[in-house]
Amino acid sequence: MTPRDRLRIAVQKSGRLSESSQDLLAKCGLKFRSSRDKLFCYGESMPIDLLLVRDDDIPGMIAQGVCELGFVGQNVAREQSTDALSNSRDPGFLELRELGFGHCRLSIALPQEQEFGSAKALEGKRIATSYPALLNKYLLENGVSAKTVVLSGSVEIAPKLGTADLICDLVSSGATLVANQLKEAAVILESQAVLIGSGLTYADERAELTELLLRRIDGVIRVRESKLVMLQVSRAQLPMVLKALPKADRPTIMSVEGASANGVSHDVAVQAVCHDSISWRHLEELKAAGAHNLLVLPVEKMLS
Ligand code: PRT
Ligand code: ZN
């Protein structure tokens, strides 16, 4: 392995994952100067550079040592690792973190007028997909023999064109399926963007840079899902309110000057970081449990 003192991360150049991937790196404090061809961006704030490429190329680039880390859809990562493993090859990359964006699912879909029942309904059918390895694994696991028709795009029109009976494709809102008179029958994979890496232990600066970046990514993910909740409650009702706080760290509890609204017991102020989104329903539950003066604040940075 040639020693290197800079780390390289590959992200999708343009597409559904580009903006969120670059946003995440910006939140980790990384700033880049883009080159004229816009394929290589030099890291200005840290020795970490960016490669802007097609998402399908990212796992292979990591396996070949072109870069150390990459952001891709789990669908792409799993397709390529399943293909490698079924041919007794080492995929050359590992999934390191789920990133919480780019959610979609890889599903079997069939013409709306047809019934599905179970995977057995696929016996002898022609299924169009861009994910042959994942589809074949699903068919094998369900003991079904079907023909996989591999297409690189526009999979959803295959049944209309008569080139396949059903499809296996990515779905997010489901609008594309409806527009093509198809319905979702079975989910093969729930997917989101993931950070992938070589899994190698580097003997140069890349080891420390990888660790530092992973720590910052963990911090950004935790912050994204965290809110600071502040409220007041009487001591008597405190246990019920604490129970209603969603995924809270150990709360700070302070006494409040003066008698409470009902004049009976003294109020306490509660402050807690909750690792979940706080909906109106959560606030109403807290209020019903006795909380008042509720405040929900965003958390900007977090380092535990
Ligand atoms: O050029 P490059 O190869 O880099 O891009 P690409 O065209 O292969 O990928 P892109 O940008 O379309 O998607 C990148 C990644 O986004 C995918 O690998 C998924 O991990 C994720 N993602 C999330 C999706 C969707 N949602 C999605 N809805 N990828 C594709 N779709 C397509 C789907 O194929 C279908 O055609 O959108 C259509 C369905 O959407 P709905 O909302 O109508 O259900
Ligand atoms: Zn692609």
XYZ file of C-alpha atoms and ligand atoms in Angstrom:
349
model
C 0.000 0.000 0.000
C 1.532 3.359 -1.029
C 1.544 5.704 1.977
C -0.603 8.818 1.621
C -1.091 11.771 3.924
C -4.486 12.835 2.526
C -7.794 11.010 2.689
C -10.124 10.721 -0.330
C -13.902 10.483 -0.175
C -16.079 9.728 -3.210
C -19.609 11.121 -3.477
C -22.187 11.153 -6.266
C -21.455 13.954 -8.753
C -25.054 14.771 -9.586
C -28.176 12.963 -8.520
C -30.368 12.238 -5.560
C -27.539 11.812 -3.041
C -25.175 14.627 -4.088
C -26.600 17.533 -2.133
C -27.170 15.681 1.148
C -23.719 14.037 0.935
C -21.945 17.377 0.459
C -24.129 18.967 3.153
C -23.067 16.298 5.624
C -19.374 16.876 4.852
C -19.858 20.642 5.251
C -21.452 20.037 8.657
C -18.351 18.004 9.560
C -16.330 21.175 8.966
C -14.900 20.173 5.575
C -14.400 22.866 2.945
C -13.308 22.149 -0.610
C -11.897 24.065 -3.552
C -13.310 22.563 -6.745
C -11.094 21.939 -9.744
C -11.931 23.080 -13.253
C -13.201 19.652 -14.324
C -15.236 19.526 -11.088
C -14.327 15.871 -10.544
C -11.708 16.458 -7.872
C -12.151 18.917 -5.018
C -9.160 19.807 -2.871
C -9.819 19.863 0.871
C -8.917 23.291 2.212
C -9.850 22.957 5.871
C -8.381 19.477 6.347
C -6.250 17.023 4.334
C -9.398 15.323 2.997
C -10.201 15.538 -0.737
C -13.422 14.854 -2.596
C -14.011 12.843 -5.769
C -17.273 13.525 -7.628
C -18.284 10.423 -9.586
C -21.226 8.204 -10.616
C -22.669 6.417 -7.604
C -22.236 2.933 -9.142
C -18.467 3.503 -9.450
C -17.913 4.306 -5.756
C -17.694 0.765 -4.273
C -15.223 -0.298 -6.998
C -13.074 2.800 -6.439
C -12.783 1.900 -2.760
C -11.993 -1.737 -3.565
C -9.217 -0.564 -5.928
C -7.748 1.838 -3.384
C -8.539 4.978 -5.424
C -10.303 6.407 -2.370
C -10.808 5.351 1.241
C -14.437 6.307 1.892
C -17.616 6.899 -0.105
C -21.300 7.750 0.208
C -23.710 5.493 -1.729
C -27.204 4.082 -1.502
C -27.332 0.819 0.443
C -29.042 -0.580 -2.694
C -25.849 0.016 -4.724
C -23.555 -1.243 -1.944
C -25.597 -4.419 -1.331
C -26.016 -5.169 -5.056
C -22.258 -5.021 -5.594
C -21.333 -6.931 -2.431
C -23.983 -9.615 -3.114
C -22.657 -9.987 -6.668
C -19.070 -10.281 -5.433
C -19.901 -12.777 -2.689
C -22.009 -14.963 -4.974
C -18.946 -15.191 -7.257
C -16.673 -15.942 -4.271
C -14.965 -12.554 -4.567
C -14.162 -10.190 -1.697
C -16.281 -7.017 -2.275
C -13.356 -4.888 -1.027
C -15.536 -2.490 0.954
C -17.647 -2.440 4.127
C -20.696 -0.473 5.234
C -19.570 1.770 8.113
C -22.559 4.013 8.926
C -26.197 4.542 7.925
C -26.547 8.232 7.096
C -30.293 8.870 7.494
C -31.034 10.291 4.015
C -31.782 8.889 0.526
C -34.445 6.554 1.918
C -36.095 4.223 -0.598
C -36.854 0.522 -0.981
C -36.115 -2.112 -3.592
C -39.443 -3.770 -4.324
C -41.162 -6.252 -6.572
C -44.029 -4.557 -8.424
C -46.610 -6.053 -10.725
C -49.479 -4.866 -12.960
C -52.299 -3.472 -10.770
C -54.879 -6.041 -11.902
C -52.717 -9.021 -10.845
C -52.674 -10.722 -7.445
C -49.420 -11.444 -5.597
C -50.090 -13.557 -2.503
C -46.532 -14.802 -1.916
C -43.144 -15.049 -3.613
C -44.379 -18.286 -5.244
C -46.421 -16.080 -7.617
C -43.107 -15.199 -9.300
C -42.507 -18.802 -10.484
C -41.676 -18.858 -14.204
C -42.132 -15.069 -14.614
C -39.799 -12.603 -16.346
C -38.700 -9.868 -13.930
C -37.032 -6.660 -15.176
C -34.455 -5.089 -12.852
C -31.199 -3.147 -12.516
C -30.480 -5.177 -9.358
C -29.966 -8.767 -10.624
C -27.798 -9.937 -7.693
C -30.282 -8.814 -5.013
C -33.238 -10.139 -7.012
C -31.573 -13.526 -7.590
C -30.716 -13.794 -3.886
C -34.384 -13.110 -3.015
C -35.593 -15.693 -5.555
C -33.116 -18.264 -4.262
C -34.095 -17.665 -0.627
C -37.757 -18.156 -1.562
C -37.114 -21.249 -3.677
C -38.521 -19.595 -6.793
C -37.280 -20.049 -10.340
C -37.831 -16.966 -12.521
C -36.070 -15.184 -15.393
C -34.184 -11.985 -14.555
C -34.230 -9.391 -17.361
C -31.408 -6.916 -16.659
C -32.112 -3.305 -17.686
C -30.006 -0.260 -16.814
C -32.919 2.206 -16.717
C -36.648 2.783 -17.356
C -37.394 -0.535 -15.685
C -40.968 0.504 -14.905
C -42.087 0.467 -18.545
C -40.908 -3.124 -19.195
C -44.322 -4.770 -18.462
C -46.069 -2.322 -20.824
C -43.490 -3.045 -23.544
C -43.943 -6.772 -23.004
C -40.243 -7.350 -22.250
C -41.069 -8.531 -18.708
C -44.083 -9.578 -16.605
C -43.066 -7.729 -13.440
C -40.325 -5.445 -12.181
C -37.949 -5.181 -9.231
C -37.010 -1.512 -8.815
C -36.465 1.331 -6.344
C -39.579 2.978 -4.941
C -39.837 6.040 -2.739
C -43.202 7.836 -3.019
C -44.722 5.135 -5.251
C -45.844 7.743 -7.831
C -43.800 6.173 -10.659
C -45.455 2.797 -10.067
C -48.947 4.338 -10.086
C -48.147 6.285 -13.278
C -47.241 2.963 -14.916
C -50.276 1.042 -13.578
C -48.082 -1.053 -11.298
C -48.407 -1.875 -7.589
C -45.785 -2.696 -4.969
C -46.003 -6.343 -3.922
C -42.944 -7.161 -1.784
C -40.016 -5.195 -0.343
C -36.649 -6.862 -0.973
C -34.476 -4.196 0.678
C -35.101 -1.064 2.781
C -32.384 1.369 1.730
C -30.773 4.652 2.738
C -27.458 6.341 2.039
C -24.496 4.692 3.758
C -20.865 5.541 4.349
C -18.682 2.772 2.962
C -14.973 2.258 3.498
C -12.187 -0.152 2.646
C -12.074 -1.689 6.127
C -8.245 -1.544 5.878
C -6.047 -0.355 8.736
C -3.823 2.392 7.393
C -0.313 2.900 8.709
C -0.237 6.566 7.665
C -2.237 9.776 8.338
C -5.342 8.230 6.784
C -5.960 6.154 9.935
C -6.349 9.215 12.161
C -8.267 11.189 9.501
C -10.767 8.342 9.057
C -11.331 8.112 12.807
C -11.758 11.856 13.154
C -14.237 12.032 10.281
C -16.264 9.089 11.627
C -16.487 10.823 15.023
C -17.716 14.032 13.386
C -20.240 12.155 11.206
C -21.571 10.418 14.331
C -21.895 13.840 15.986
C -23.768 15.314 13.004
C -26.170 12.344 12.861
C -26.837 12.562 16.600
C -27.447 16.312 16.403
C -29.792 15.924 13.429
C -31.980 13.616 15.472
C -31.635 15.509 18.740
C -33.625 18.319 20.352
C -33.171 20.109 23.655
C -36.476 19.991 25.543
C -37.113 22.425 28.416
C -40.260 22.399 30.550
C -41.608 22.968 34.028
C -43.660 20.524 36.090
C -44.710 19.994 39.693
C -42.579 17.542 41.674
C -45.605 15.245 42.035
C -46.069 14.969 38.269
C -42.348 14.766 37.435
C -42.170 10.923 37.117
C -45.001 10.856 34.548
C -43.428 13.661 32.511
C -39.993 11.995 32.501
C -41.630 8.811 31.244
C -43.221 10.752 28.359
C -39.900 12.268 27.171
C -38.893 10.432 23.975
C -35.384 8.872 24.076
C -34.036 11.366 26.614
C -30.515 11.472 28.064
C -30.338 11.788 31.857
C -32.272 15.038 32.425
C -31.105 18.015 34.463
C -33.672 18.938 37.121
C -33.596 22.339 38.843
C -35.979 23.909 41.344
C -38.083 26.888 40.257
C -38.538 29.886 42.554
C -42.045 30.400 44.042
C -45.129 28.193 44.268
C -46.523 26.409 41.194
C -49.639 27.476 39.285
C -51.871 25.350 41.536
C -50.105 26.780 44.610
C -49.798 23.307 46.140
C -46.365 21.947 45.246
C -43.176 23.526 44.018
C -42.310 23.294 40.356
C -39.083 21.992 38.934
C -37.518 22.893 35.586
C -36.475 19.961 33.422
C -33.879 20.120 30.680
C -33.141 17.069 28.545
C -31.600 16.198 25.181
C -34.014 13.887 23.336
C -32.597 11.700 20.553
C -35.761 11.611 18.499
C -37.847 14.101 16.537
C -40.362 15.832 18.807
C -43.816 15.974 17.234
C -46.879 17.972 18.327
C -48.255 14.681 19.623
C -45.219 14.308 21.945
C -45.779 17.848 23.279
C -49.479 17.165 23.881
C -48.587 13.963 25.766
C -46.091 15.873 27.923
C -48.713 18.538 28.637
C -51.302 15.902 29.539
C -48.735 14.397 31.953
C -48.475 17.784 33.723
C -45.743 19.707 31.890
C -46.070 23.423 31.129
C -43.890 26.201 29.636
C -42.601 23.696 27.081
C -39.730 24.697 24.805
C -38.107 22.584 22.073
C -34.771 23.894 20.780
C -32.494 22.642 17.987
C -29.040 21.378 18.978
C -26.195 22.739 16.860
C -23.157 20.694 17.843
C -22.601 17.796 20.194
C -19.482 15.992 21.420
C -19.841 13.375 24.125
O -25.621 9.172 -12.504
P -25.612 8.251 -11.353
O -25.352 6.799 -11.736
O -24.695 8.725 -10.265
O -27.066 8.334 -10.707
P -28.302 7.337 -10.721
O -29.242 7.786 -11.792
O -27.861 5.909 -10.726
O -28.896 7.562 -9.270
P -30.018 8.548 -8.680
O -29.447 9.910 -8.498
O -31.305 8.411 -9.397
O -30.181 7.850 -7.256
C -29.118 7.750 -6.357
C -29.575 6.963 -5.153
O -30.683 7.641 -4.544
C -30.127 5.573 -5.402
O -29.109 4.605 -5.586
C -30.930 5.328 -4.146
O -30.088 4.890 -3.103
C -31.449 6.717 -3.782
N -32.895 6.925 -4.091
C -33.822 7.375 -3.212
C -33.521 6.700 -5.266
C -34.876 7.031 -5.084
N -35.038 7.461 -3.798
C -35.797 6.909 -6.192
N -36.974 7.196 -6.026
N -33.072 6.280 -6.477
C -33.935 6.192 -7.509
N -35.261 6.483 -7.408
C -36.068 6.333 -8.674
C -36.539 4.897 -8.949
O -35.540 4.174 -9.658
C -37.798 5.111 -9.799
O -37.490 5.334 -11.140
O -37.243 7.114 -8.623
C -38.340 6.401 -9.203
C -39.350 6.052 -8.143
O -39.632 7.164 -7.341
P -41.098 7.361 -6.754
O -40.989 8.503 -5.803
O -41.991 7.714 -7.922
O -41.508 6.084 -6.067
Zn -26.090 5.161 -10.795
